[in-house]
Amino acid sequence: MKFYPEKYKIPDKPDKPFLDAEEIETFLNEAVSTEKEVVRIIARSLDKNRLTLPEVAVLINTTDPELVELIKQGAKELKKKVYGNRIVLFAPLYVGNLCANNCKYCGFKSSNSEAIRKTLTNKELIDNVTALEQNGQKRLILVYGEHKTYSPEFIAENVKTVYGVKTGNGEIRRVNINAAPLDIEGFRTVKESGIGTYQVFQETYHPEAYTWYHPSGKKADYNYRLTSLDRAQEAGLDDVGIGVLFGLYDWRFEVMGLVRHTNHLEACYNVGPHTISFPRLTDAADFKVDPQYRVNDDDFTKIIAILRLAVPYTGMILTAREPKHIRNEVLQYGCSQIDAGTKLEIGAYSEKNKKVTQNLNKEQFLINDERSLAEVIDELLDTDFLPSFCTACYRKGRTGEHFMEFSVPGFIKRFCTPNAILTLSEYIMDYSGQETASKGWKMIEKNIRELTDPKLEAEVRLRIEKIKAGQRDLYF
Ligand code: SAM
Ligand code: SF4
């Protein structure tokens, strides 16, 4: 995919800060939302263009309910047209909450003496991965506090351990990471262990707000964090995830920050972010955040629709911080990945018979969706989504698969849908109850019929028979 660089006040140079807060404010102050402009901008996105900052500012400044509805409809259409009905499922696995930083919003902050600190031992890591595999998970994101214990070598060892755990037909096929920013050498070490995406959220793109929320520790350095994914790129790790913690500063500024970060990566490395995350603040222990920037549900759904249109090629991740009704609504606006069966307490996945009640001294923050993986799958099927555990592109070396999904005609029908069907078939055979199985096979049949290529259809049917006969991990 070719990107067309735009000129902003601070020129884009690899590994150099790029965001000018005043420039972003100016775009926001100058953007005027008219029906004609909104319609033009939505059409440009549907035509598969990443939007410019001034265009995004127009969508942000749109408050007329009818035009906001147009934006949401545009996002729905883009999602349908480009991505179809697949939703990829994953689980977060918190490995350790030691932390040397003092982020005001996070329960893991070093000054929180009530926090019960824990790092999974190798055996505990294996037990937790085993439990996740027994539920049917295939994709994990490992999460860490920022601490010298969690060195690149430590993380790389964890990744190798996770890939080595096999439980019956269960295995983890993709491990992503959410941990502190590393230096180039560190990113190289972690990449070599075979990770998928490395996520670093800027939390807030506003420099002054950032400084206020991060008073001490390594994370206090705004620019070091801002350029962290440049260092990942320099290390050859081109699969990176960006994010904002909504609720720390004005959401309008943050959406612009995410798009500025996106076009910086495009301009310097010819690759945008693999995923964008948009967690909303939830309650945490020793929580010191003024509620003035809290994002309400209406603005939150609008933000997601705007981001979908602004960066039409990227994966969008929605987490269990959000309650079920919000998750169900915004899935339609283009979220492509959700976590399910999430437990944030360290080690809790392997405590099977214990009903884990959320406890702020043991968890980073509270979640609002405690459904099991089985329940989430059931509900996705009920609402006509196709649950997927696909990891094929990454393992076939088709890096930049989200760009291919987006820009190669027929890619989704040729690869993504068949792989979603095959991974759902595996799930049904190995983990689901009867009712889910019957809904699942119906959904599979419906999607096979929509493939519209008799040869491919026959091949998919053949592979399903092989899965029924006991073969696993068949993918296109
Ligand atoms: N410690 C590393 C860091 O700060 O980058 C790694 C990940 S941290 C455990 C994961 C993310 O959780 C943070 O980047 C932040 O966006 C989010 N988070 C922290 N406190 C939160 C809260 N109270 N509510 C929701 N999300 C929160
Ligand atoms: Fe530590 Fe990350 Fe929490 Fe900040 S957000 S206190 S760095 S775990």
XYZ file of C-alpha atoms and ligand atoms in Angstrom:
511
model
C 0.000 0.000 0.000
C 1.296 3.426 -0.878
C 0.922 6.328 1.523
C 0.881 9.944 0.494
C 2.727 12.030 3.070
C 1.066 15.173 4.316
C 2.941 18.180 5.605
C 2.601 19.024 9.259
C 4.442 21.592 11.374
C 6.998 19.173 12.756
C 8.399 17.185 9.823
C 8.263 13.409 10.203
C 11.673 11.920 10.842
C 12.336 8.408 12.094
C 12.735 8.182 15.850
C 12.004 11.888 16.389
C 9.019 13.478 18.172
C 6.412 14.646 15.695
C 3.351 15.982 17.483
C 2.683 19.713 17.741
C -0.082 20.329 20.285
C -0.774 23.861 19.064
C -1.185 22.673 15.509
C -3.749 20.103 16.630
C -5.657 22.765 18.597
C -5.638 24.990 15.500
C -7.082 22.227 13.318
C -9.795 21.647 15.907
C -10.574 25.349 16.232
C -10.749 25.901 12.493
C -12.734 22.859 11.375
C -16.326 23.649 10.452
C -18.783 20.809 10.125
C -21.262 21.155 7.281
C -23.368 18.429 5.747
C -21.502 18.773 2.459
C -18.108 18.365 4.128
C -19.200 15.434 6.290
C -20.650 13.634 3.281
C -17.482 14.301 1.249
C -15.196 13.049 4.021
C -17.190 9.875 4.622
C -17.099 9.170 0.881
C -13.323 9.611 0.863
C -12.990 7.074 3.641
C -15.337 4.622 1.917
C -13.085 5.059 -1.090
C -10.336 3.575 1.128
C -8.352 6.694 1.971
C -6.903 7.454 5.377
C -8.275 10.835 6.390
C -6.120 13.913 6.975
C -6.034 15.749 10.307
C -8.236 18.640 9.089
C -10.787 16.112 7.818
C -10.805 14.231 11.109
C -11.291 17.568 12.910
C -14.459 18.156 10.873
C -15.910 14.810 11.972
C -14.926 15.534 15.578
C -16.681 18.921 15.474
C -19.867 17.392 14.126
C -22.600 17.656 16.746
C -25.794 17.767 14.671
C -27.443 14.409 15.592
C -28.356 13.675 11.974
C -24.786 14.201 10.801
C -23.416 12.145 13.718
C -25.772 9.398 12.571
C -24.327 9.729 9.049
C -20.829 9.224 10.500
C -21.978 6.099 12.339
C -23.711 4.782 9.227
C -20.531 5.460 7.242
C -18.484 3.464 9.752
C -21.006 0.612 9.588
C -20.851 0.598 5.821
C -17.052 0.611 5.784
C -16.948 -2.255 8.249
C -19.421 -4.270 6.182
C -17.855 -3.431 2.837
C -14.237 -4.006 3.824
C -14.178 -6.386 6.777
C -17.375 -8.433 6.685
C -18.762 -10.021 9.814
C -15.707 -11.626 11.462
C -14.705 -10.812 15.036
C -11.344 -12.069 16.243
C -11.210 -13.221 19.867
C -8.321 -13.083 22.317
C -7.577 -13.002 26.055
C -5.244 -10.805 28.069
C -2.865 -12.612 30.416
C -1.362 -10.428 33.145
C 2.075 -11.814 33.909
C 3.250 -9.372 36.560
C 2.277 -6.130 38.281
C 5.605 -4.940 39.660
C 5.914 -1.352 38.559
C 8.364 1.480 39.021
C 6.050 4.138 37.602
C 3.372 6.211 39.238
C 0.644 6.691 36.656
C -2.126 8.454 38.555
C -4.882 6.340 36.990
C -3.424 2.850 37.489
C -3.744 0.435 40.390
C -0.242 -0.918 39.759
C 1.465 2.419 40.516
C 4.503 1.997 42.745
C 3.103 4.286 45.437
C 0.071 2.017 45.911
C 1.287 0.088 48.937
C -2.023 -1.819 49.182
C -1.450 -3.520 45.830
C -0.685 -7.217 46.145
C 2.387 -7.611 43.917
C 2.879 -10.765 41.961
C 4.782 -12.145 38.986
C 3.778 -15.517 37.610
C 6.387 -18.227 38.074
C 7.105 -20.391 35.059
C 4.824 -23.091 36.441
C 2.036 -20.599 37.116
C 2.413 -19.213 33.617
C 2.066 -22.720 32.197
C -0.955 -23.449 34.423
C -2.670 -20.262 33.297
C -1.984 -20.885 29.635
C -3.257 -24.449 30.076
C -6.494 -23.125 31.591
C -6.908 -20.628 28.744
C -6.311 -23.341 26.167
C -8.875 -25.562 27.884
C -11.428 -22.818 27.284
C -10.515 -22.658 23.595
C -8.342 -19.543 23.468
C -5.771 -19.391 20.666
C -4.546 -15.795 20.899
C -3.151 -14.078 23.984
C -1.787 -10.704 24.886
C 0.753 -10.794 27.714
C 0.598 -7.707 29.945
C 3.267 -6.382 32.313
C 3.953 -3.474 34.660
C 7.094 -1.487 33.942
C 9.894 -2.946 36.021
C 13.463 -4.100 35.541
C 12.322 -7.688 36.217
C 10.396 -7.607 32.941
C 13.421 -7.294 30.697
C 13.224 -8.086 26.985
C 14.873 -11.451 27.723
C 12.284 -12.204 30.425
C 9.409 -11.343 28.079
C 10.964 -13.378 25.254
C 11.294 -16.401 27.574
C 7.636 -16.053 28.570
C 6.606 -15.955 24.922
C 8.527 -19.138 24.144
C 7.018 -20.834 27.200
C 3.500 -19.879 26.119
C 4.007 -21.243 22.601
C 5.312 -24.476 24.128
C 2.186 -25.239 26.185
C -0.054 -27.820 24.458
C -3.220 -29.115 26.118
C -5.087 -31.806 24.166
C -5.929 -30.010 20.933
C -5.257 -26.680 22.590
C -2.360 -24.399 21.792
C -1.646 -20.684 21.650
C -0.883 -19.644 18.097
C -0.280 -15.962 18.510
C 1.194 -14.035 21.438
C 0.955 -10.241 21.476
C 2.574 -7.996 24.078
C 1.510 -4.940 26.056
C 4.493 -3.807 28.083
C 6.811 -0.888 28.623
C 8.551 0.709 25.640
C 11.938 -0.833 24.889
C 15.116 0.279 23.179
C 15.897 -1.004 19.687
C 17.912 -3.974 20.945
C 15.120 -4.875 23.368
C 12.487 -4.834 20.636
C 14.730 -7.043 18.519
C 15.022 -9.605 21.329
C 11.274 -9.733 21.832
C 10.573 -9.908 18.105
C 12.871 -12.902 17.756
C 10.755 -14.852 20.234
C 7.956 -14.793 17.643
C 5.483 -12.230 18.932
C 2.639 -10.799 16.907
C 1.818 -7.193 17.829
C 3.668 -5.024 20.377
C 1.324 -2.456 21.888
C 2.349 0.773 23.586
C -0.426 3.231 24.412
C 0.532 6.881 24.625
C -2.298 7.234 27.215
C -2.629 10.945 26.402
C -1.048 12.739 23.461
C -1.285 16.083 25.229
C 2.233 16.850 26.520
C 1.225 18.832 29.614
C -1.518 16.455 30.639
C 0.926 13.596 30.096
C 3.448 15.151 32.442
C 0.813 15.617 35.119
C -0.368 11.980 35.004
C 3.139 10.513 34.901
C 5.055 12.294 37.626
C 7.920 9.822 38.080
C 9.662 6.758 36.728
C 10.718 6.085 33.146
C 7.226 6.678 31.853
C 7.536 10.367 32.810
C 9.420 10.949 29.539
C 6.711 11.858 26.991
C 8.989 11.797 23.973
C 10.593 8.470 24.827
C 7.128 6.934 24.866
C 5.973 8.808 21.764
C 8.874 7.435 19.723
C 8.772 3.919 21.175
C 7.115 2.359 18.163
C 9.670 4.055 15.904
C 12.281 2.038 17.786
C 10.171 -1.075 17.271
C 10.175 -0.356 13.519
C 13.925 0.234 13.574
C 14.249 -3.203 15.178
C 12.247 -4.763 12.344
C 9.122 -5.147 14.453
C 6.614 -3.623 12.096
C 3.524 -4.993 13.752
C 2.699 -2.339 16.350
C -0.399 -1.164 18.215
C -1.149 2.377 19.365
C -3.747 3.557 21.853
C -5.156 6.270 24.050
C -6.617 5.958 27.521
C -9.797 7.965 27.048
C -10.738 10.035 30.096
C -7.358 11.629 30.806
C -7.729 14.615 28.501
C -10.139 16.065 25.916
C -11.113 13.184 23.622
C -11.073 15.496 20.602
C -7.369 16.118 21.044
C -6.685 12.424 21.620
C -8.405 11.281 18.424
C -6.277 13.789 16.501
C -3.191 12.479 18.338
C -3.923 8.917 17.248
C -4.280 9.980 13.631
C -1.101 12.100 13.800
C 0.752 9.069 15.196
C -0.649 6.970 12.374
C 0.537 9.276 9.623
C 3.927 9.635 11.307
C 4.428 5.850 11.104
C 3.185 5.852 7.509
C 5.510 8.706 6.554
C 8.634 7.195 8.156
C 8.134 3.460 7.724
C 5.485 3.103 5.026
C 3.368 1.111 7.454
C 0.599 2.312 9.734
C -0.344 0.797 13.100
C -1.603 -2.771 13.019
C -4.171 -1.940 15.660
C -5.669 1.015 17.464
C -6.957 0.583 21.030
C -9.251 3.011 22.804
C -9.622 1.940 26.428
C -11.840 4.149 28.588
C -10.754 4.796 32.131
C -12.350 2.558 34.695
C -12.025 2.572 38.465
C -8.713 1.486 39.949
C -7.138 1.400 43.396
C -5.778 4.723 44.636
C -7.429 6.391 41.640
C -6.474 10.063 41.303
C -8.202 11.291 38.193
C -10.473 14.300 37.924
C -13.718 13.217 36.195
C -13.825 16.291 33.910
C -12.559 14.400 30.850
C -14.598 11.230 31.332
C -16.062 10.169 27.985
C -19.788 9.428 28.005
C -21.324 6.601 25.974
C -22.565 8.849 23.168
C -19.164 10.412 22.632
C -17.457 7.036 22.958
C -19.510 5.438 20.189
C -18.927 8.516 18.036
C -15.152 8.289 18.683
C -15.085 4.704 17.457
C -17.036 5.542 14.316
C -14.678 8.466 13.605
C -11.575 6.329 14.129
C -12.973 3.626 11.840
C -13.397 6.182 9.079
C -10.138 8.022 9.832
C -7.863 4.971 9.511
C -9.884 2.546 7.429
C -7.143 -0.081 7.127
C -6.349 -0.701 10.772
C -7.565 -3.312 13.256
C -9.622 -1.862 16.109
C -9.566 -3.476 19.544
C -12.340 -3.220 22.094
C -11.810 -4.576 25.602
C -13.842 -5.865 28.507
C -13.472 -2.494 30.216
C -16.686 -1.788 28.292
C -20.071 -3.178 29.320
C -21.827 -5.660 27.078
C -24.362 -3.199 25.599
C -21.604 -0.833 24.439
C -19.552 -3.711 23.079
C -22.532 -4.942 21.076
C -23.211 -1.519 19.599
C -19.685 -0.621 18.569
C -18.922 -4.004 17.049
C -21.021 -2.757 14.180
C -18.871 0.343 13.710
C -15.791 -1.587 12.885
C -14.151 -3.140 15.917
C -12.449 -6.233 14.658
C -11.037 -7.771 17.842
C -12.448 -8.249 21.331
C -11.242 -10.037 24.442
C -13.484 -12.631 26.026
C -13.420 -14.599 29.253
C -11.160 -11.909 30.650
C -9.707 -12.100 34.169
C -7.292 -9.441 35.289
C -6.227 -10.884 38.626
C -2.779 -12.318 38.178
C -2.941 -16.096 38.069
C -6.763 -16.216 38.172
C -7.275 -18.247 34.996
C -5.932 -21.380 36.629
C -8.115 -20.983 39.728
C -10.936 -22.779 38.031
C -13.316 -23.595 40.803
C -12.959 -20.307 42.593
C -15.445 -17.627 41.623
C -13.083 -14.716 41.205
C -14.604 -11.506 42.499
C -12.918 -8.389 41.198
C -10.532 -6.972 43.761
C -8.834 -3.644 43.204
C -5.824 -4.576 45.299
C -5.073 -7.417 42.932
C -6.105 -5.944 39.588
C -5.030 -3.030 37.491
C -8.565 -1.698 37.048
C -12.159 -2.987 37.008
C -13.723 -4.593 33.970
C -17.384 -4.276 32.996
C -17.834 -7.382 30.906
C -17.233 -10.592 32.841
C -18.768 -12.994 30.324
C -16.949 -16.237 29.595
C -15.508 -16.980 26.158
C -18.365 -19.438 25.580
C -20.979 -16.795 26.418
C -19.361 -14.206 24.141
C -19.196 -16.668 21.252
C -22.815 -17.577 21.791
C -23.847 -13.976 21.655
C -21.727 -13.196 18.589
C -23.464 -16.045 16.791
C -26.867 -14.751 17.891
C -26.066 -11.341 16.440
C -24.803 -12.694 13.109
C -21.072 -12.266 13.701
C -18.566 -14.942 12.771
C -16.191 -15.586 15.722
C -12.624 -16.221 14.571
C -9.391 -17.444 16.162
C -7.459 -17.072 12.940
C -3.688 -16.620 13.147
C -2.887 -17.683 9.591
C -1.382 -14.552 8.054
C 1.094 -14.065 10.816
C 2.201 -17.702 10.607
C 2.310 -17.746 6.806
C 4.518 -14.665 6.856
C 1.813 -12.523 5.287
C 2.777 -9.538 7.392
C 0.724 -6.431 6.916
C -2.309 -8.671 6.543
C -4.628 -5.901 7.665
C -3.468 -3.874 4.698
C -4.146 -6.846 2.445
C -7.600 -7.402 3.912
C -8.225 -3.807 3.161
C -6.628 -3.319 -0.212
C -6.433 -6.690 -1.985
C -9.776 -7.385 -3.660
C -11.174 -10.748 -2.598
C -8.597 -11.268 0.169
C -11.228 -11.658 2.873
C -13.253 -14.208 0.933
C -10.130 -16.084 -0.099
C -8.418 -16.209 3.300
C -10.117 -14.548 6.268
C -13.594 -16.050 6.056
C -12.370 -19.606 5.339
C -9.914 -19.370 8.238
C -12.595 -17.997 10.560
C -14.809 -20.930 9.531
C -12.059 -23.479 10.177
C -11.068 -22.052 13.574
C -14.729 -21.868 14.623
C -15.157 -25.500 13.513
C -12.235 -26.470 15.749
C -13.766 -24.552 18.637
C -17.111 -26.308 18.165
C -15.499 -29.745 18.011
C -13.254 -29.222 21.030
C -14.956 -26.830 23.430
C -18.549 -25.823 22.774
C -21.808 -27.055 24.234
C -24.554 -28.492 22.043
C -26.581 -25.342 21.654
C -23.599 -23.238 20.564
C -22.526 -26.037 18.238
C -25.845 -26.042 16.465
C -25.826 -22.232 16.063
C -22.176 -22.371 15.023
C -22.659 -24.946 12.263
C -25.574 -22.908 10.905
C -23.390 -19.804 10.832
C -20.617 -21.756 9.136
C -22.987 -23.084 6.481
C -24.299 -19.583 5.793
C -20.775 -18.209 5.396
C -19.629 -21.065 3.189
C -22.506 -20.354 0.829
C -21.460 -16.724 0.628
C -17.937 -17.619 -0.536
C -19.201 -17.683 -4.151
C -16.277 -19.788 -5.404
C -17.274 -23.447 -5.849
C -13.664 -24.685 -5.712
C -12.917 -22.815 -2.500
C -16.249 -23.900 -1.040
C -15.409 -27.551 -1.750
C -11.968 -27.167 -0.199
C -13.418 -25.558 2.953
C -15.983 -28.364 3.267
C -13.244 -30.949 2.852
C -11.182 -29.355 5.591
C -14.154 -29.221 7.939
C -14.543 -32.968 7.433
C -10.856 -33.381 8.291
C -11.369 -31.324 11.458
C -14.338 -33.512 12.372
C -12.050 -36.506 11.870
C -9.511 -35.073 14.317
C -7.081 -32.947 12.271
C -6.285 -29.482 13.592
C -4.649 -26.241 12.553
C -5.689 -26.291 8.905
C -5.490 -22.872 7.388
C -5.257 -20.984 4.109
N 2.859 -1.008 32.127
C 2.879 -0.876 30.732
C 2.478 0.502 30.282
O 2.042 1.275 31.118
O 2.616 0.757 29.101
C 2.015 -1.915 30.096
C 0.625 -1.976 30.121
S -0.492 -1.357 31.305
C -0.475 -2.724 32.377
C -1.819 -1.511 30.158
C -2.666 -0.316 29.889
O -3.712 -0.293 30.846
C -2.064 1.040 30.013
O -1.342 1.365 28.861
C -3.285 1.923 30.244
O -3.756 2.474 29.030
C -4.335 0.957 30.767
N -4.861 1.369 32.092
C -4.155 1.735 33.172
N -4.986 2.112 34.159
C -6.261 2.000 33.698
C -7.556 2.265 34.241
N -7.726 2.733 35.468
N -8.637 2.043 33.453
C -8.483 1.567 32.213
N -7.299 1.297 31.635
C -6.178 1.516 32.364
Fe 2.794 0.840 35.744
Fe 1.725 0.642 33.287
Fe 0.193 0.955 35.472
Fe 1.658 2.944 34.651
S -0.044 1.971 33.489
S 1.482 2.265 36.804
S 3.431 1.896 33.904
S 1.454 -0.789 34.979
